[in-house]
Coordinates of C-alpha atoms in Angstrom, one line a residue:
Chain A
M8 CA 12.4 0.7 -19.5
S9 CA 12.9 -2.9 -20.7
Q10 CA 9.5 -4.2 -20.0
A11 CA 6.8 -4.9 -22.6
W12 CA 5.3 -1.4 -22.6
S13 CA 6.1 2.2 -22.0
A14 CA 4.6 5.6 -21.2
K15 CA 4.2 8.9 -23.1
I16 CA 3.0 12.4 -22.4
I17 CA -0.2 13.2 -24.2
G18 CA -1.3 16.4 -22.6
T19 CA 0.0 19.3 -20.5
G20 CA -1.5 22.3 -18.6
S21 CA -0.3 25.0 -16.4
Y22 CA -1.6 27.8 -14.2
V23 CA 0.0 30.7 -12.3
P24 CA -1.6 33.1 -9.9
E25 CA -2.8 36.4 -11.3
N26 CA -0.8 38.8 -9.1
V27 CA 2.4 40.0 -10.8
L28 CA 5.3 41.1 -8.8
T29 CA 8.1 42.9 -10.8
N30 CA 11.7 43.4 -9.9
K31 CA 10.8 47.1 -9.5
D32 CA 8.3 46.1 -6.9
L33 CA 10.9 44.0 -5.1
E34 CA 13.3 47.0 -5.0
K35 CA 10.8 48.5 -2.5
L36 CA 10.7 45.3 -0.4
M37 CA 14.3 44.4 -0.2
D38 CA 17.8 45.6 -0.8
T39 CA 18.1 44.6 -4.5
T40 CA 17.9 46.0 -8.0
D41 CA 16.1 45.0 -11.2
E42 CA 19.5 44.9 -13.0
W43 CA 21.1 42.6 -10.3
I44 CA 18.2 40.1 -10.4
Q45 CA 18.1 40.0 -14.3
T46 CA 21.9 39.6 -14.6
K47 CA 22.1 36.9 -11.9
Y48 CA 18.9 34.9 -12.7
G49 CA 17.2 36.2 -15.8
I50 CA 14.0 37.0 -13.9
K51 CA 12.0 40.2 -14.6
E52 CA 8.8 39.4 -12.8
R53 CA 7.0 36.5 -11.0
R54 CA 3.5 35.5 -9.9
V55 CA 2.5 35.5 -6.3
A56 CA -0.3 33.5 -4.7
G57 CA -3.2 35.4 -3.2
E58 CA -4.7 34.4 0.1
E59 CA -7.3 32.2 -1.7
D60 CA -4.7 30.4 -3.8
Q61 CA -3.7 27.0 -2.3
I62 CA -1.6 24.0 -3.5
S63 CA -5.0 22.4 -4.4
T64 CA -6.5 25.3 -6.3
L65 CA -3.5 26.0 -8.5
S66 CA -3.2 22.2 -9.0
I67 CA -6.8 21.8 -10.0
E68 CA -6.6 24.6 -12.6
A69 CA -3.4 23.2 -14.2
A70 CA -4.8 19.6 -14.1
K71 CA -8.1 20.6 -15.8
R72 CA -6.1 22.2 -18.6
A73 CA -3.9 19.1 -19.0
L74 CA -6.9 16.8 -19.1
T75 CA -8.6 19.0 -21.8
D76 CA -5.3 19.1 -23.7
A77 CA -5.0 15.3 -23.5
N78 CA -8.7 14.8 -24.3
V79 CA -8.9 12.5 -21.3
A80 CA -11.9 12.6 -18.9
A81 CA -11.2 12.8 -15.1
E82 CA -12.9 9.4 -14.7
E83 CA -10.2 7.9 -17.0
I84 CA -7.4 8.9 -14.7
D85 CA -6.0 6.0 -12.6
L86 CA -3.5 7.8 -10.5
I87 CA -2.9 11.4 -9.4
I88 CA 0.7 12.3 -8.3
L89 CA 1.0 15.7 -6.8
A90 CA 4.5 16.8 -6.1
S91 CA 5.2 19.7 -3.8
I92 CA 7.2 20.6 -0.7
N93 CA 3.9 22.1 0.5
S94 CA 0.4 21.0 1.0
D95 CA -3.0 22.6 1.9
V96 CA -3.0 20.8 5.3
K97 CA -1.0 18.1 7.1
A98 CA -3.5 15.4 6.2
P99 CA -4.8 14.0 4.0
A100 CA -2.5 14.6 1.0
T101 CA -3.6 17.6 -1.3
A102 CA -3.9 15.0 -4.1
C103 CA -7.0 13.7 -2.3
F104 CA -8.7 17.0 -2.4
V105 CA -7.7 17.4 -6.1
Q106 CA -9.1 13.9 -6.9
A107 CA -12.4 14.9 -5.4
E108 CA -12.6 18.3 -7.1
L109 CA -11.7 16.8 -10.5
G110 CA -14.2 14.0 -10.1
A111 CA -11.4 11.5 -10.8
K112 CA -13.3 8.8 -8.9
N113 CA -11.2 5.9 -10.3
A114 CA -7.9 7.4 -9.4
I115 CA -5.7 6.6 -6.4
A116 CA -3.8 9.7 -5.3
F117 CA -0.8 10.7 -3.3
D118 CA 1.6 13.6 -2.7
M119 CA 5.3 13.2 -3.1
N120 CA 8.4 15.3 -2.6
V121 CA 12.1 15.0 -3.0
G122 CA 12.9 18.7 -2.5
G123 CA 10.9 21.2 -4.7
C124 CA 12.8 21.8 -7.9
P125 CA 13.7 18.2 -8.9
N126 CA 10.1 17.1 -8.0
S127 CA 8.9 17.2 -11.7
A128 CA 11.5 14.6 -12.9
F129 CA 10.8 12.4 -9.9
A130 CA 7.0 12.6 -10.2
L131 CA 7.1 12.0 -14.0
F132 CA 9.4 9.0 -13.4
T133 CA 7.1 7.6 -10.7
A134 CA 4.2 7.9 -13.2
I135 CA 6.2 6.0 -15.8
K136 CA 6.9 3.3 -13.2
Y137 CA 3.2 3.0 -12.3
I138 CA 1.8 2.9 -15.8
D139 CA 0.8 -0.6 -16.9
P140 CA -1.8 -2.3 -19.2
Y141 CA -3.9 -3.3 -16.1
R142 CA -4.8 -0.8 -13.4
F143 CA -2.8 2.3 -14.3
K144 CA -3.2 3.3 -17.9
N145 CA -3.5 7.1 -17.4
V146 CA -1.6 9.0 -14.8
L147 CA -2.0 12.7 -14.0
V148 CA 1.2 14.4 -12.7
I149 CA 0.9 17.8 -11.0
C150 CA 3.8 19.9 -9.7
T151 CA 2.8 22.9 -7.7
E152 CA 4.6 25.3 -5.4
I153 CA 3.5 28.2 -3.2
Y154 CA 6.7 29.6 -1.7
T155 CA 5.6 33.2 -1.2
K156 CA 3.2 32.5 1.7
F157 CA 6.1 31.3 3.8
I158 CA 9.1 33.5 2.9
D159 CA 10.2 36.8 4.2
W160 CA 11.0 39.3 1.4
K161 CA 13.9 40.6 3.4
Y162 CA 16.1 37.6 2.5
R163 CA 17.0 38.8 -0.9
N164 CA 19.3 35.8 -1.7
T165 CA 16.3 33.5 -2.0
A166 CA 13.2 35.7 -1.9
C167 CA 14.0 37.4 -5.2
F168 CA 13.8 34.2 -7.3
L169 CA 11.1 32.1 -5.6
A170 CA 7.6 32.2 -7.0
D171 CA 4.3 30.4 -7.2
G172 CA 2.7 28.2 -9.9
S173 CA 1.6 24.8 -11.1
G174 CA 2.2 22.6 -14.1
A175 CA 0.6 19.3 -15.0
A176 CA 0.9 16.5 -17.5
V177 CA -1.2 13.4 -18.5
L178 CA 0.9 10.3 -19.2
T179 CA -0.5 7.2 -20.9
L180 CA 0.4 3.7 -21.7
C181 CA 2.1 3.2 -25.1
E182 CA 4.1 0.7 -27.1
K183 CA 7.5 0.0 -25.9
E184 CA 9.1 1.7 -28.9
Q185 CA 7.2 4.9 -28.6
G186 CA 7.9 5.9 -25.0
I187 CA 10.9 6.5 -22.7
L188 CA 14.3 6.4 -24.4
G189 CA 16.4 6.8 -21.3
Y190 CA 16.6 8.2 -17.7
D191 CA 18.9 9.0 -14.9
L192 CA 17.9 10.0 -11.4
G193 CA 20.0 10.6 -8.3
V194 CA 20.1 11.9 -4.8
E195 CA 23.1 13.2 -2.9
G196 CA 21.7 13.4 0.6
T197 CA 25.1 14.4 2.1
M198 CA 24.5 17.8 0.4
A199 CA 21.0 18.1 1.8
K200 CA 21.8 21.3 3.6
S201 CA 23.2 23.0 0.4
A202 CA 19.6 24.1 -0.4
W203 CA 17.2 23.5 2.4
W204 CA 14.4 25.1 4.2
P205 CA 14.6 24.4 7.9
T206 CA 11.0 25.1 8.8
G207 CA 7.6 23.5 9.1
G208 CA 8.6 20.1 10.5
T209 CA 9.3 18.0 13.6
L210 CA 12.7 19.7 13.9
G211 CA 10.7 22.7 15.3
T212 CA 12.9 25.4 13.6
V213 CA 11.1 28.2 12.0
S214 CA 12.6 29.9 8.9
E215 CA 11.2 32.3 6.4
N216 CA 14.3 31.9 4.2
V217 CA 15.3 29.0 2.0
E218 CA 18.9 28.6 2.8
M219 CA 21.2 28.2 -0.3
D220 CA 24.9 27.5 -0.6
G221 CA 25.0 29.4 -3.9
P222 CA 28.5 28.2 -5.0
A223 CA 27.7 24.6 -4.1
V224 CA 24.5 24.6 -6.1
W225 CA 26.1 26.4 -9.0
E226 CA 28.9 23.7 -9.1
F227 CA 26.2 21.0 -8.9
G228 CA 24.3 22.5 -11.8
H229 CA 27.5 22.5 -13.9
S230 CA 28.9 19.1 -13.0
I231 CA 26.4 16.4 -11.8
V232 CA 23.5 17.8 -14.0
P233 CA 25.4 17.7 -17.3
Q234 CA 26.8 14.3 -16.3
S235 CA 23.3 13.1 -15.9
I236 CA 22.3 14.4 -19.3
K237 CA 25.4 12.7 -20.9
K238 CA 24.5 9.4 -19.2
V239 CA 20.9 9.5 -20.6
L240 CA 22.2 10.4 -24.1
N241 CA 24.8 7.5 -24.0
Q242 CA 22.2 5.1 -22.6
S243 CA 19.8 5.8 -25.5
G244 CA 22.5 6.1 -28.2
T245 CA 21.3 9.7 -28.9
A246 CA 23.6 12.5 -29.8
A247 CA 22.9 15.9 -28.1
K248 CA 22.0 17.4 -31.5
E249 CA 19.5 14.6 -32.2
V250 CA 17.4 15.7 -29.3
D251 CA 14.7 17.9 -30.7
F252 CA 14.0 19.9 -27.6
Y253 CA 15.3 20.4 -24.1
I254 CA 13.2 21.4 -21.0
F255 CA 15.1 22.5 -17.9
H256 CA 14.2 23.6 -14.4
Q257 CA 13.9 27.4 -14.6
A258 CA 16.1 28.3 -11.6
N259 CA 18.7 30.4 -13.5
I260 CA 19.0 31.4 -17.1
N261 CA 22.8 31.3 -16.8
I262 CA 22.9 27.6 -15.8
I263 CA 20.6 26.7 -18.7
R264 CA 22.7 28.7 -21.2
N265 CA 25.9 27.1 -19.9
I266 CA 24.5 23.6 -20.1
M267 CA 23.2 24.1 -23.7
E268 CA 26.7 25.5 -24.6
M269 CA 28.4 22.4 -23.1
F270 CA 26.4 20.2 -25.4
D271 CA 26.9 22.6 -28.3
V272 CA 23.1 22.9 -28.8
P273 CA 21.5 26.3 -29.8
L274 CA 19.3 28.1 -27.3
T275 CA 16.5 27.9 -29.8
K276 CA 16.2 24.2 -28.8
T277 CA 15.0 25.1 -25.3
H278 CA 12.3 27.3 -23.7
I279 CA 13.0 29.8 -21.0
N280 CA 10.2 31.4 -19.1
N281 CA 11.8 32.4 -15.8
D282 CA 11.9 36.0 -16.9
R283 CA 8.1 35.9 -16.5
F284 CA 7.6 33.3 -13.7
G285 CA 10.8 33.1 -11.7
N286 CA 11.6 29.8 -10.0
T287 CA 8.4 27.9 -9.1
G288 CA 10.2 24.8 -7.9
G289 CA 9.0 21.6 -9.5
A290 CA 6.3 23.5 -11.3
S291 CA 8.9 25.5 -13.2
S292 CA 10.0 22.8 -15.7
M293 CA 6.4 21.6 -16.0
I294 CA 5.1 25.1 -17.0
A295 CA 8.0 25.4 -19.4
L296 CA 7.0 22.0 -21.0
D297 CA 3.4 23.1 -21.3
E298 CA 4.3 26.4 -22.9
A299 CA 6.8 24.8 -25.3
R300 CA 4.1 22.3 -26.4
K301 CA 1.5 24.9 -26.8
L302 CA 3.9 27.1 -28.8
G303 CA 4.5 24.2 -31.2
L304 CA 8.1 24.0 -30.2
I305 CA 7.7 20.3 -29.2
K306 CA 5.9 18.2 -31.7
K307 CA 4.6 14.6 -31.8
G308 CA 7.4 12.2 -32.4
D309 CA 10.1 14.6 -31.1
K310 CA 12.8 13.5 -28.8
M311 CA 12.4 15.7 -25.7
L312 CA 15.0 15.7 -22.9
F313 CA 13.5 16.8 -19.6
C314 CA 15.9 17.7 -16.8
A315 CA 15.2 19.1 -13.3
Y316 CA 17.5 19.4 -10.3
G317 CA 17.9 21.2 -7.0
S318 CA 17.2 20.6 -3.3
G319 CA 17.9 17.1 -2.1
L320 CA 20.4 17.5 -3.7
A321 CA 18.6 15.6 -6.4
W322 CA 18.4 15.5 -10.1
G323 CA 16.5 13.7 -12.8
T324 CA 16.8 13.5 -16.6
I325 CA 14.3 11.7 -18.8
L326 CA 14.5 11.4 -22.5
F327 CA 10.9 11.2 -23.9
Q328 CA 9.7 10.2 -27.3
M329 CA 6.7 12.6 -27.6
Chain B
M96 CA 1.4 -7.8 -11.4
S97 CA 1.3 -9.4 -14.8
Q98 CA 4.8 -8.4 -15.8
A99 CA 7.8 -10.8 -16.0
W100 CA 8.9 -10.2 -12.4
S101 CA 7.6 -9.4 -9.0
A102 CA 8.7 -8.2 -5.5
K103 CA 8.9 -9.6 -2.0
I104 CA 9.6 -8.5 1.5
I105 CA 12.9 -9.8 2.8
G106 CA 13.5 -7.8 5.9
T107 CA 11.6 -5.6 8.4
G108 CA 12.5 -3.4 11.3
S109 CA 10.8 -1.0 13.7
Y110 CA 11.6 1.6 16.3
V111 CA 9.5 3.5 18.8
P112 CA 10.6 6.3 21.2
E113 CA 11.5 5.4 24.7
N114 CA 9.0 7.6 26.6
V115 CA 6.0 5.6 27.6
L116 CA 2.7 7.4 28.3
T117 CA 0.0 5.2 29.9
N118 CA -3.7 5.8 29.9
K119 CA -3.3 6.6 33.6
D120 CA -0.9 9.4 32.7
L121 CA -3.5 10.6 30.1
E122 CA -6.2 10.8 32.8
K123 CA -4.2 13.7 34.3
L124 CA -3.9 15.5 30.9
M125 CA -7.4 15.2 29.6
D126 CA -11.0 14.3 30.5
T127 CA -10.7 10.5 29.9
T128 CA -10.4 7.2 31.7
D129 CA -8.2 4.2 31.2
E130 CA -11.3 2.0 30.9
W131 CA -12.9 4.2 28.2
I132 CA -9.7 4.2 26.1
Q133 CA -9.2 0.4 26.5
T134 CA -12.9 -0.3 25.6
K135 CA -13.0 2.1 22.7
Y136 CA -9.6 1.5 21.1
G137 CA -7.8 -1.3 22.9
I138 CA -4.9 1.0 23.8
K139 CA -3.2 0.8 27.2
E140 CA -0.1 2.9 26.6
R141 CA 1.8 4.5 23.8
R142 CA 5.2 5.9 22.9
V143 CA 5.9 9.7 22.7
A144 CA 8.7 11.3 20.9
G145 CA 11.2 13.3 22.9
E146 CA 12.5 16.6 21.7
E147 CA 15.5 14.9 20.0
D148 CA 13.3 12.4 18.1
Q149 CA 12.6 13.4 14.5
I150 CA 11.0 11.8 11.5
S151 CA 14.6 11.2 10.3
T152 CA 16.0 9.7 13.5
L153 CA 13.1 7.3 14.1
S154 CA 13.3 6.3 10.4
I155 CA 17.0 5.7 10.5
E156 CA 16.8 3.4 13.4
A157 CA 13.9 1.3 11.9
A158 CA 15.7 1.3 8.6
K159 CA 19.0 0.0 10.1
R160 CA 17.1 -2.9 11.7
A161 CA 15.3 -3.7 8.5
L162 CA 18.6 -3.7 6.5
T163 CA 20.2 -6.0 9.1
D164 CA 17.2 -8.3 9.1
A165 CA 17.3 -8.4 5.2
N166 CA 21.1 -8.8 5.2
V167 CA 21.3 -6.1 2.6
A168 CA 23.9 -3.4 2.8
A169 CA 22.9 0.3 2.6
E170 CA 24.9 0.6 -0.7
E171 CA 22.7 -2.1 -2.2
I172 CA 19.5 -0.1 -1.7
D173 CA 18.3 1.6 -5.0
L174 CA 15.3 3.6 -3.7
I175 CA 14.2 4.8 -0.3
I176 CA 10.5 5.7 0.1
L177 CA 9.7 7.5 3.3
A178 CA 6.0 7.8 4.0
S179 CA 4.7 10.3 6.5
I180 CA 2.4 13.2 6.9
N181 CA 5.3 15.0 8.6
S182 CA 8.9 15.7 7.8
D183 CA 11.9 17.1 9.6
V184 CA 11.8 20.3 7.5
K185 CA 10.0 21.6 4.4
A186 CA 12.8 20.8 2.1
P187 CA 14.5 18.6 1.1
A188 CA 12.5 15.4 1.8
T189 CA 13.4 13.6 5.0
A190 CA 14.3 10.6 2.8
C191 CA 17.3 12.6 1.6
F192 CA 18.7 12.9 5.2
V193 CA 18.0 9.3 5.8
Q194 CA 19.8 8.3 2.6
A195 CA 22.9 10.3 3.7
E196 CA 22.9 8.9 7.3
L197 CA 22.5 5.3 6.1
G198 CA 25.2 5.7 3.5
A199 CA 22.8 4.5 0.8
K200 CA 24.7 6.3 -1.8
N201 CA 23.2 4.5 -4.8
A202 CA 19.6 5.1 -3.8
I203 CA 17.3 7.7 -5.0
A204 CA 14.9 8.8 -2.3
F205 CA 11.6 10.6 -1.8
D206 CA 8.9 11.2 0.7
M207 CA 5.3 10.4 0.0
N208 CA 1.9 10.8 1.7
V209 CA -1.7 9.9 1.1
G210 CA -2.9 10.6 4.6
G211 CA -1.0 8.9 7.5
C212 CA -2.6 5.6 8.3
P213 CA -2.9 4.2 4.7
N214 CA 0.6 5.3 3.9
S215 CA 2.1 1.9 4.5
A216 CA 0.0 0.2 1.8
F217 CA 0.7 3.0 -0.6
A218 CA 4.4 3.1 0.1
L219 CA 4.8 -0.7 -0.2
F220 CA 2.8 -0.7 -3.4
T221 CA 4.9 2.1 -4.9
A222 CA 8.0 0.1 -4.0
I223 CA 6.5 -2.9 -5.8
K224 CA 5.8 -0.7 -8.9
Y225 CA 9.4 0.6 -8.9
I226 CA 11.1 -2.8 -8.5
D227 CA 12.7 -4.1 -11.8
P228 CA 15.7 -6.2 -12.9
Y229 CA 17.5 -3.0 -14.1
R230 CA 17.9 0.0 -11.7
F231 CA 15.6 -0.8 -8.8
K232 CA 16.3 -4.3 -7.4
N233 CA 16.2 -3.4 -3.7
V234 CA 13.8 -0.8 -2.2
L235 CA 13.6 0.4 1.4
V236 CA 10.2 1.5 2.6
I237 CA 9.9 3.4 5.9
C238 CA 6.7 4.7 7.5
T239 CA 7.1 7.1 10.4
E240 CA 4.9 9.4 12.3
I241 CA 5.4 11.8 15.1
Y242 CA 1.9 13.1 16.0
T243 CA 2.5 14.1 19.6
K244 CA 4.8 17.2 18.8
F245 CA 1.8 18.9 17.1
I246 CA -1.3 17.8 19.1
D247 CA -2.9 19.3 22.1
W248 CA -3.7 16.7 24.7
K249 CA -6.9 18.4 25.6
Y250 CA -8.6 17.1 22.5
R251 CA -9.4 13.7 23.9
N252 CA -11.2 12.3 20.8
T253 CA -8.0 12.1 18.9
A254 CA -5.1 12.8 21.3
C255 CA -5.8 9.6 23.3
F256 CA -5.1 7.3 20.4
L257 CA -2.3 9.0 18.3
A258 CA 1.3 8.1 19.0
D259 CA 4.8 8.0 17.5
G260 CA 6.9 5.3 15.9
S261 CA 8.5 3.9 12.8
G262 CA 8.4 0.7 10.8
A263 CA 10.5 -0.3 7.8
A264 CA 10.7 -3.1 5.2
V265 CA 13.2 -4.1 2.5
L266 CA 11.6 -5.4 -0.7
T267 CA 13.5 -7.1 -3.4
L268 CA 13.1 -8.4 -7.0
C269 CA 11.8 -12.0 -7.3
E270 CA 10.4 -14.4 -9.7
K271 CA 6.8 -13.6 -10.8
E272 CA 5.4 -16.7 -9.1
Q273 CA 6.9 -15.8 -5.7
G274 CA 5.7 -12.2 -5.2
I275 CA 2.5 -10.2 -5.1
L276 CA -0.7 -12.3 -5.4
G277 CA -3.2 -9.4 -5.5
Y278 CA -3.8 -5.8 -4.6
D279 CA -6.5 -3.2 -4.3
L280 CA -5.9 0.5 -3.5
G281 CA -8.4 3.3 -3.5
V282 CA -9.0 6.9 -2.6
E283 CA -12.3 8.6 -1.8
G284 CA -11.3 12.3 -1.8
T285 CA -14.9 13.4 -1.3
M286 CA -14.5 12.1 2.2
A287 CA -11.2 13.9 2.8
K288 CA -12.6 15.9 5.7
S289 CA -13.9 12.8 7.6
A290 CA -10.4 12.4 9.0
W291 CA -8.2 15.5 8.4
W292 CA -5.7 17.7 10.1
P293 CA -6.2 21.3 8.9
T294 CA -2.8 22.6 9.9
G295 CA 0.7 23.2 8.7
G296 CA -0.1 24.1 5.1
T297 CA -0.9 26.9 2.6
L298 CA -4.5 27.0 3.9
G299 CA -3.0 28.9 6.9
T300 CA -5.2 27.2 9.5
V301 CA -3.6 26.1 12.7
S302 CA -5.0 23.0 14.6
E303 CA -3.6 20.9 17.4
N304 CA -6.4 18.4 16.8
V305 CA -6.8 15.8 14.1
E306 CA -10.5 16.1 13.3
M307 CA -12.4 12.8 12.9
D308 CA -15.9 12.1 12.0
G309 CA -16.0 8.9 14.1
P310 CA -19.2 7.3 12.7
A311 CA -18.1 7.9 9.1
V312 CA -14.6 6.4 9.7
W313 CA -16.2 3.5 11.6
E314 CA -18.6 2.8 8.7
F315 CA -15.7 3.1 6.2
G316 CA -13.7 0.5 8.3
H317 CA -16.6 -1.9 8.1
S318 CA -17.6 -1.5 4.5
I319 CA -15.0 -0.3 2.0
V320 CA -12.1 -1.9 3.9
P321 CA -13.6 -5.5 4.0
Q322 CA -14.8 -5.0 0.3
S323 CA -11.2 -4.3 -0.6
I324 CA -10.0 -7.4 1.2
K325 CA -12.7 -9.5 -0.6
K326 CA -11.6 -8.0 -3.9
V327 CA -8.0 -9.1 -3.4
L328 CA -9.0 -12.5 -2.3
N329 CA -11.2 -13.0 -5.3
Q330 CA -8.5 -11.5 -7.6
S331 CA -6.0 -14.1 -6.4
G332 CA -8.4 -17.0 -6.1
T333 CA -7.6 -17.2 -2.4
A334 CA -10.1 -18.1 0.3
A335 CA -9.9 -16.1 3.5
K336 CA -8.8 -19.2 5.5
E337 CA -6.0 -19.9 3.0
V338 CA -4.3 -16.6 4.0
D339 CA -1.7 -17.6 6.7
F340 CA -1.6 -14.2 8.4
Y341 CA -3.3 -10.8 8.4
I342 CA -1.7 -7.5 9.2
F343 CA -3.9 -4.5 9.8
H344 CA -3.5 -0.8 10.6
Q345 CA -3.7 -0.6 14.4
A346 CA -6.2 2.2 14.8
N347 CA -8.8 0.3 16.8
I348 CA -8.9 -3.3 18.1
N349 CA -12.7 -3.5 17.6
I350 CA -12.4 -2.8 13.9
I351 CA -9.7 -5.5 13.5
R352 CA -11.9 -8.0 15.5
N353 CA -15.0 -7.2 13.4
I354 CA -13.1 -7.6 10.1
M355 CA -11.6 -10.9 11.2
E356 CA -15.0 -12.1 12.3
M357 CA -16.6 -11.0 8.9
F358 CA -14.1 -13.3 7.2
D359 CA -14.5 -16.0 9.8
V360 CA -10.8 -16.1 10.6
P361 CA -9.5 -16.6 14.1
L362 CA -7.8 -13.7 15.9
T363 CA -4.7 -15.9 16.2
K364 CA -4.1 -15.2 12.5
T365 CA -3.4 -11.5 13.2
H366 CA -1.1 -9.5 15.4
I367 CA -2.4 -6.6 17.5
N368 CA 0.0 -4.2 19.2
N369 CA -2.0 -1.1 19.7
D370 CA -2.3 -1.9 23.4
R371 CA 1.4 -1.0 23.6
F372 CA 1.8 1.5 20.8
G373 CA -1.5 3.1 20.0
N374 CA -2.1 4.4 16.5
T375 CA 1.2 5.5 14.9
G376 CA -0.4 6.2 11.5
G377 CA 1.4 4.5 8.6
A378 CA 4.0 3.2 11.0
S379 CA 1.4 1.1 12.9
S380 CA 0.9 -1.7 10.3
M381 CA 4.6 -1.7 9.6
I382 CA 5.5 -2.2 13.2
A383 CA 2.9 -4.9 13.5
L384 CA 4.4 -6.6 10.4
D385 CA 7.9 -6.5 11.9
E386 CA 6.8 -7.8 15.3
A387 CA 4.8 -10.7 13.7
R388 CA 7.8 -11.7 11.6
K389 CA 10.2 -11.6 14.5
L390 CA 7.8 -13.6 16.7
G391 CA 7.7 -16.3 14.0
L392 CA 4.0 -15.7 13.3
I393 CA 4.8 -15.0 9.6
K394 CA 7.1 -17.5 7.9
K395 CA 8.8 -17.8 4.5
G396 CA 6.3 -18.9 1.9
D397 CA 3.3 -17.7 3.9
K398 CA 0.5 -15.8 2.3
M399 CA 0.3 -12.5 4.2
L400 CA -2.5 -10.1 3.6
F401 CA -1.6 -6.5 4.5
C402 CA -4.4 -3.9 4.9
A403 CA -4.1 -0.2 5.9
Y404 CA -6.7 2.5 5.7
G405 CA -7.6 5.9 7.1
S406 CA -7.2 9.6 6.2
G407 CA -7.7 10.3 2.5
L408 CA -10.0 8.6 2.9
A409 CA -7.8 5.9 1.4
W410 CA -7.2 2.2 1.7
G411 CA -4.8 -0.4 0.4
T412 CA -4.8 -4.2 0.5
I413 CA -1.9 -6.2 -0.7
L414 CA -1.6 -10.0 -0.7
F415 CA 2.1 -11.0 -0.3
Q416 CA 3.8 -14.3 -0.8
M417 CA 6.4 -14.0 1.9

């Protein structure tokens, strides 16, 4: 960001549905075991949307908490970005319903999507690009997913890790020196079918299973993702140990551990919550960010590296000055 | 745009499916007449996607034409924004498939949506916000809709004006003085259900009919939309007659005529194509822009006012220096 101003996160919030589904519950629904899921992903339980839960309702709850945390009134929000692979309905964007319900009458609003899990990095970055001293001083970013309404529990390779939830953040204009220290985003569309969900579109195919090429995604998580982090560290002249805290997409505890080990950073410098929430797509890293802030693990002035990746294939790393 | 640089449109392209459906054909499918449709909307015929047409395939064709027109190679594109209420599949974003097919290997990519018809203004504006002298010099914006795969022709109030197509534009970094002269975007989420499509989402409702509150949308087109244009003219100190050309969303020829009359500008200063293509959502204004440029109606250096509005309810007006 080499313009005259920058952006910073001043509030976060999150919300997950009340219904808890444990690995033991899953053993009854599919051919799996609690031990297999915990070893492979680190997940113990996850939240599952009830019939009344929508992309909008989860988003509104997370957004309200973020606004309260930021001490910003809904009327002060200039833009709402809602990132999800889903929506309440085809049109208008769910962000429009959220705008109305929050009373954010001065905000424009739109939905965006790159592919679920990386959505948080792309939505935060789009907020950063929008923020200016004129029309867009405060931006509300919300990442929400409801997978479980559309998946069939019999596909254990994906159904045992996908879950529902929402995370939000308020970003605001700040001095150039206080904001974004570096970023890297990328898309490798030639690998789009390595993690895709061929359903719900003009293609006309119907699938209750998110199709994953496990080895390809594992390799991606251990090559392109750490390269992206390295790029951002180099860009900002920051050593890995100088980063105060790391927030990752919560797909798999093993990938997070391996990346932290590659950079020789102790696990105490990241926050893992997929044991309780599973993989909630773009919401996952946003919920982790909210929890880490509320637990006091990320403090004002800290350097916080945010990294999300997945379907697209796409990845995004942003180094924030908090 | 009061930063040190700006953005301008340097190429456009469009593509519509080959299948033509005339009002006479529609008379056989629903209770309507050619005369009623022409009087009410100005539409004579429209294009309808075949089974093989997808959001991606239409987008790719329009994008290729825009790249050729701009004389920009796919590798030079830094960001692809695909705006649609639809997608090929739930994940990843259709923009990722387009990125791969174009060979735009240096581009990040995402889908966005505010509500169909206003998508063009929102996508163009997001491109403008992204453009910078560092990572995002060239941005490809594509607006594509395929309505007809999901609608039932028996609902004549909407089925007789919705159609399929794609329009694209390449925007590039330019000197501050050459680019955007003014803008106004807005969302009125409290009116979200005045033009909505309650289908295909977590809400679980299924509808083959885009539900429109005709009088509310008509009133919106005659109040908030002209107010938005006035705001942009005032903002940039431009009289309506000093604008060289106007591009509007092609929903309804009567709304376009009335707005042009309100500003006392002759109809020769706008381009209407909904007689041939109907209402293709966000694609509609982009196809009109492409045709007007290719017909020589918009020339380099011209002041071009772009205005799109609809489901959200949302609207966007941008005054470009071409």
